[in-house]
Tab-separated table of C-alpha atoms in Angstrom:
chain	number	residue	atom	x	y	z
A	117	MET	CA	-1.711	-7.861	-22.281
A	118	SER	CA	1.569	-5.923	-22.085
A	119	ASP	CA	2.461	-3.826	-18.783
A	120	PHE	CA	1.741	-0.689	-20.884
A	121	GLN	CA	-1.427	-1.909	-22.238
A	122	GLU	CA	-2.684	-2.823	-18.677
A	123	TYR	CA	-1.558	0.536	-17.141
A	124	ASN	CA	-3.546	2.592	-19.893
A	125	LEU	CA	-6.462	0.271	-19.195
A	126	ILE	CA	-6.682	1.002	-15.576
A	127	LYS	CA	-5.928	4.658	-16.180
A	128	GLY	CA	-8.830	4.832	-18.690
A	129	SER	CA	-11.392	3.078	-16.433
A	130	GLY	CA	-13.367	5.987	-15.573
A	131	ASN	CA	-12.011	9.698	-15.342
A	132	ASP	CA	-8.370	10.002	-16.581
A	133	LEU	CA	-6.088	10.269	-13.249
A	134	PHE	CA	-3.902	12.887	-14.838
A	135	HIS	CA	-2.020	14.250	-17.417
A	136	TYR	CA	1.243	12.285	-17.830
A	137	PRO	CA	3.420	10.942	-20.469
A	138	ALA	CA	3.622	7.198	-21.482
A	139	LYS	CA	4.655	5.205	-18.568
A	140	GLN	CA	8.206	4.050	-18.950
A	141	GLN	CA	9.431	3.000	-15.777
A	142	GLY	CA	7.052	-0.250	-15.206
A	143	TYR	CA	5.154	-0.786	-12.118
A	144	PRO	CA	6.120	1.059	-8.841
A	145	ASP	CA	9.095	-0.127	-7.045
A	146	SER	CA	7.139	-0.466	-3.466
A	147	PHE	CA	3.822	-0.874	-2.182
A	148	ASN	CA	3.521	-0.035	1.442
A	149	GLY	CA	7.060	-0.033	2.235
A	150	VAL	CA	7.292	-3.797	0.540
A	151	THR	CA	9.216	-4.731	-2.504
A	152	THR	CA	6.776	-5.619	-5.127
A	153	ASP	CA	6.234	-8.372	-7.831
A	154	ARG	CA	4.139	-7.715	-10.849
A	155	MET	CA	0.718	-8.484	-9.581
A	156	GLU	CA	0.978	-6.278	-6.408
A	157	GLY	CA	2.120	-3.513	-8.817
A	158	ARG	CA	-1.139	-3.964	-10.246
A	159	GLU	CA	-3.006	-3.844	-7.089
A	160	TRP	CA	-1.392	-0.616	-6.393
A	161	MET	CA	-2.781	0.818	-9.568
A	162	ILE	CA	-6.259	-0.536	-8.808
A	163	CYS	CA	-6.152	1.238	-5.248
A	164	ARG	CA	-5.040	4.339	-6.964
A	165	GLY	CA	-7.634	4.551	-9.383
A	166	GLU	CA	-10.411	3.462	-6.429
A	167	VAL	CA	-9.098	6.384	-4.021
A	168	TYR	CA	-9.176	8.831	-6.770
A	169	ARG	CA	-12.718	7.961	-7.917
A	170	ALA	CA	-14.022	7.573	-4.247
A	171	THR	CA	-12.545	11.150	-3.364
A	172	LYS	CA	-14.318	12.825	-6.627
A	173	SER	CA	-10.876	13.229	-8.427
A	174	LYS	CA	-9.269	15.073	-5.334
A	175	LEU	CA	-6.863	12.777	-4.059
A	176	LEU	CA	-4.305	10.907	-6.156
A	177	LEU	CA	-1.684	8.130	-4.850
A	178	ILE	CA	1.599	8.751	-6.590
A	179	HIS	CA	4.790	6.690	-6.465
A	180	ARG	CA	8.303	8.178	-5.896
A	181	GLN	CA	9.408	8.851	-9.282
A	182	GLU	CA	6.669	10.882	-9.917
A	183	LEU	CA	7.307	13.364	-7.516
A	184	GLU	CA	9.088	16.062	-9.511
A	185	LEU	CA	6.615	15.728	-12.066
A	186	TYR	CA	3.935	17.401	-9.429
A	187	THR	CA	6.676	19.972	-7.678
A	188	GLU	CA	7.756	21.850	-11.029
A	189	GLY	CA	8.142	25.551	-10.601
A	190	SER	CA	9.981	28.347	-8.725
A	191	LEU	CA	10.548	27.641	-5.377
A	192	LEU	CA	9.406	30.215	-2.925
A	193	TYR	CA	10.163	28.763	0.579
A	194	SER	CA	11.930	25.732	2.015
A	195	SER	CA	12.386	24.745	5.760
A	196	GLY	CA	12.757	21.762	7.971
A	197	LEU	CA	9.906	20.816	10.265
A	198	ASN	CA	11.591	19.323	13.539
A	199	THR	CA	10.116	20.650	16.397
A	200	THR	CA	6.685	22.143	17.436
A	201	GLY	CA	8.128	25.624	16.866
A	202	ASP	CA	8.594	24.957	13.249
A	203	ILE	CA	4.798	25.124	12.469
A	204	PRO	CA	3.989	28.680	13.433
A	205	LYS	CA	7.108	29.598	11.719
A	206	ALA	CA	6.563	28.027	8.684
A	207	ARG	CA	3.091	29.334	8.652
A	208	GLY	CA	3.861	33.006	9.506
A	209	GLU	CA	6.640	32.853	6.541
A	210	ILE	CA	4.629	31.404	3.927
A	211	LYS	CA	1.592	33.921	4.640
A	212	LYS	CA	3.885	36.715	4.244
A	213	ILE	CA	5.071	35.405	1.024
A	214	LEU	CA	1.248	34.626	-0.102
A	215	ASP	CA	0.436	38.454	1.423
A	216	GLY	CA	2.965	39.962	-0.853
A	217	LEU	CA	1.667	38.611	-3.932
A	218	HIS	CA	-1.843	40.433	-3.235
A	219	LEU	CA	-3.925	37.537	-3.620
A	220	GLU	CA	-7.667	36.806	-2.338
A	221	SER	CA	-7.583	36.890	1.404
A	222	ALA	CA	-10.197	34.223	1.988
A	223	ARG	CA	-8.209	31.828	-0.396
A	224	THR	CA	-5.114	32.333	1.147
A	225	MET	CA	-6.439	31.852	4.474
A	226	HIS	CA	-7.600	28.555	3.469
A	227	TRP	CA	-4.375	27.830	2.109
A	228	ILE	CA	-2.400	28.850	4.894
A	229	LEU	CA	-4.651	26.542	6.987
A	230	VAL	CA	-4.101	23.372	5.077
A	231	ILE	CA	-0.467	24.185	4.903
A	232	SER	CA	-0.436	24.246	9.134
A	233	GLU	CA	-2.340	20.848	9.048
A	234	LEU	CA	0.283	19.369	6.905
A	235	ALA	CA	2.987	20.505	9.128
A	236	THR	CA	1.393	19.533	12.274
A	237	ASN	CA	0.801	16.136	10.744
A	238	VAL	CA	4.588	15.917	10.404
A	239	ILE	CA	5.085	16.808	13.970
A	240	MET	CA	2.463	14.488	15.459
A	241	HIS	CA	3.316	11.403	13.337
A	242	ALA	CA	6.982	11.432	12.151
A	243	ASP	CA	10.509	12.215	13.697
A	244	LYS	CA	10.961	14.745	11.321
A	245	GLY	CA	10.083	16.777	7.800
A	246	LYS	CA	10.508	19.317	5.416
A	247	ILE	CA	8.126	21.821	3.496
A	248	LYS	CA	8.506	23.347	0.479
A	249	LEU	CA	6.275	25.759	-1.367
A	250	TYR	CA	6.525	26.476	-5.339
A	251	ASP	CA	4.999	28.893	-7.701
A	252	SER	CA	4.109	26.628	-10.462
A	253	GLY	CA	2.423	29.237	-12.753
A	254	ASP	CA	-1.150	28.835	-12.534
A	255	CYS	CA	-0.991	27.130	-9.074
A	256	PHE	CA	0.870	27.212	-5.868
A	257	THR	CA	2.090	23.693	-4.892
A	258	CYS	CA	3.348	22.775	-1.265
A	259	CYS	CA	5.338	19.434	-0.682
A	260	VAL	CA	5.534	18.091	2.680
A	261	GLU	CA	7.818	15.122	3.126
A	262	ASP	CA	8.631	13.044	6.391
A	263	GLU	CA	10.256	10.402	7.686
A	264	GLY	CA	7.465	8.779	9.474
A	265	PRO	CA	5.757	5.411	9.138
A	266	GLY	CA	3.156	6.873	6.278
A	267	PHE	CA	-0.359	5.994	5.279
A	268	ASN	CA	-1.598	2.460	5.230
A	269	LEU	CA	-2.832	2.346	1.691
A	270	ASN	CA	-5.352	-0.374	2.286
A	271	ASP	CA	-6.887	1.125	5.296
A	272	LEU	CA	-7.263	4.747	3.055
A	273	LYS	CA	-8.788	2.858	0.335
A	274	ASP	CA	-11.381	1.051	2.653
A	275	LYS	CA	-12.069	4.330	4.549
A	276	THR	CA	-12.844	6.646	1.446
A	277	LEU	CA	-14.893	3.812	-0.125
A	278	ALA	CA	-16.868	3.086	2.871
A	279	ALA	CA	-17.408	6.531	4.599
A	280	GLY	CA	-16.649	8.899	2.118
A	281	TYR	CA	-13.662	11.434	2.272
A	282	SER	CA	-15.540	14.248	3.235
A	283	THR	CA	-16.114	13.014	7.065
A	284	LYS	CA	-14.450	13.304	10.120
A	285	ALA	CA	-14.890	9.746	11.044
A	286	SER	CA	-13.318	8.311	7.886
A	287	LEU	CA	-10.018	10.034	7.527
A	288	GLY	CA	-9.543	12.558	10.397
A	289	MET	CA	-10.326	16.118	10.924
A	290	GLY	CA	-6.876	17.301	9.597
A	291	PHE	CA	-7.044	15.258	6.459
A	292	THR	CA	-10.500	16.218	5.829
A	293	ILE	CA	-9.569	19.751	6.027
A	294	ILE	CA	-6.508	19.388	3.379
A	295	LEU	CA	-8.878	17.465	1.278
A	296	LYS	CA	-11.789	19.981	1.362
A	297	LEU	CA	-9.592	23.163	0.986
A	298	ALA	CA	-6.849	22.063	-1.262
A	299	ASP	CA	-7.314	21.793	-5.142
A	300	GLN	CA	-5.844	18.710	-5.474
A	301	VAL	CA	-3.966	16.279	-3.323
A	302	MET	CA	-1.326	13.740	-3.978
A	303	LEU	CA	0.116	11.213	-1.546
A	304	CYS	CA	3.392	9.507	-1.802
A	305	ASN	CA	3.861	6.277	0.255
A	306	THR	CA	7.615	4.700	0.536
A	307	GLU	CA	9.694	2.923	3.010
A	308	GLU	CA	11.647	6.028	3.458
A	309	GLY	CA	8.374	7.966	4.692
A	310	SER	CA	5.644	9.905	2.940
A	311	ALA	CA	4.997	13.115	1.037
A	312	ILE	CA	2.040	14.835	0.403
A	313	ILE	CA	1.481	17.601	-2.248
A	314	VAL	CA	-1.351	19.946	-2.346
A	315	LYS	CA	-1.930	22.351	-5.163
A	316	PHE	CA	-3.818	25.685	-4.846
A	317	TYR	CA	-5.030	27.094	-8.060
A	318	LYS	CA	-4.939	31.106	-8.450
A	319	SER	CA	-8.084	31.031	-10.225
A	320	LYS	CA	-11.183	29.198	-9.103
A	321	GLY	CA	-12.567	26.213	-10.853
A	322	VAL	CA	-9.377	25.168	-12.361
A	323	ALA	CA	-8.220	21.823	-11.292
A	324	VAL	CA	-6.722	19.425	-13.687
A	325	TYR	CA	-4.380	16.724	-13.145
């Protein structure tokens, strides 16, 4: 079986993970920060599918070369995250942007809470990071990148499978809030750090990878 056939076999086992052109780059370059061989790459794909299904199609693991696919759109805001003071600053400036678009206030507050949790996670667990907000047409996309140790993907998989992603005991309150209130969540882990992308759809009930 070729790499391409194997990729689509994993992708097609259950719900399609995302709408994405035919894979051309081969398997991901890294898995938990370690250079992978073909077998480890296959394990990464299986882990991605298991986490995606365990979180009811809410959390998708991605690798570095997929980041641009999920952060397309017009850049609305960009800032560094280096100190605790950057958290309320980013929260306030993004709220001002969203308020100016006259969106539903309750949903806007949910989005701001998620963005605040993302920024807080950077300050708590990484040396520094950055946050960007895009208008992606039918949704807003927030991408937060850091230079920290990232998530342990095996641990993440075990917790989502064992306890259910919606419980505080399984993933922690902050990450639980993010998964509950965001429409889609993408997580990227590399040896340089991690990135979390969240999408907030402008219309309710629209969420397709």
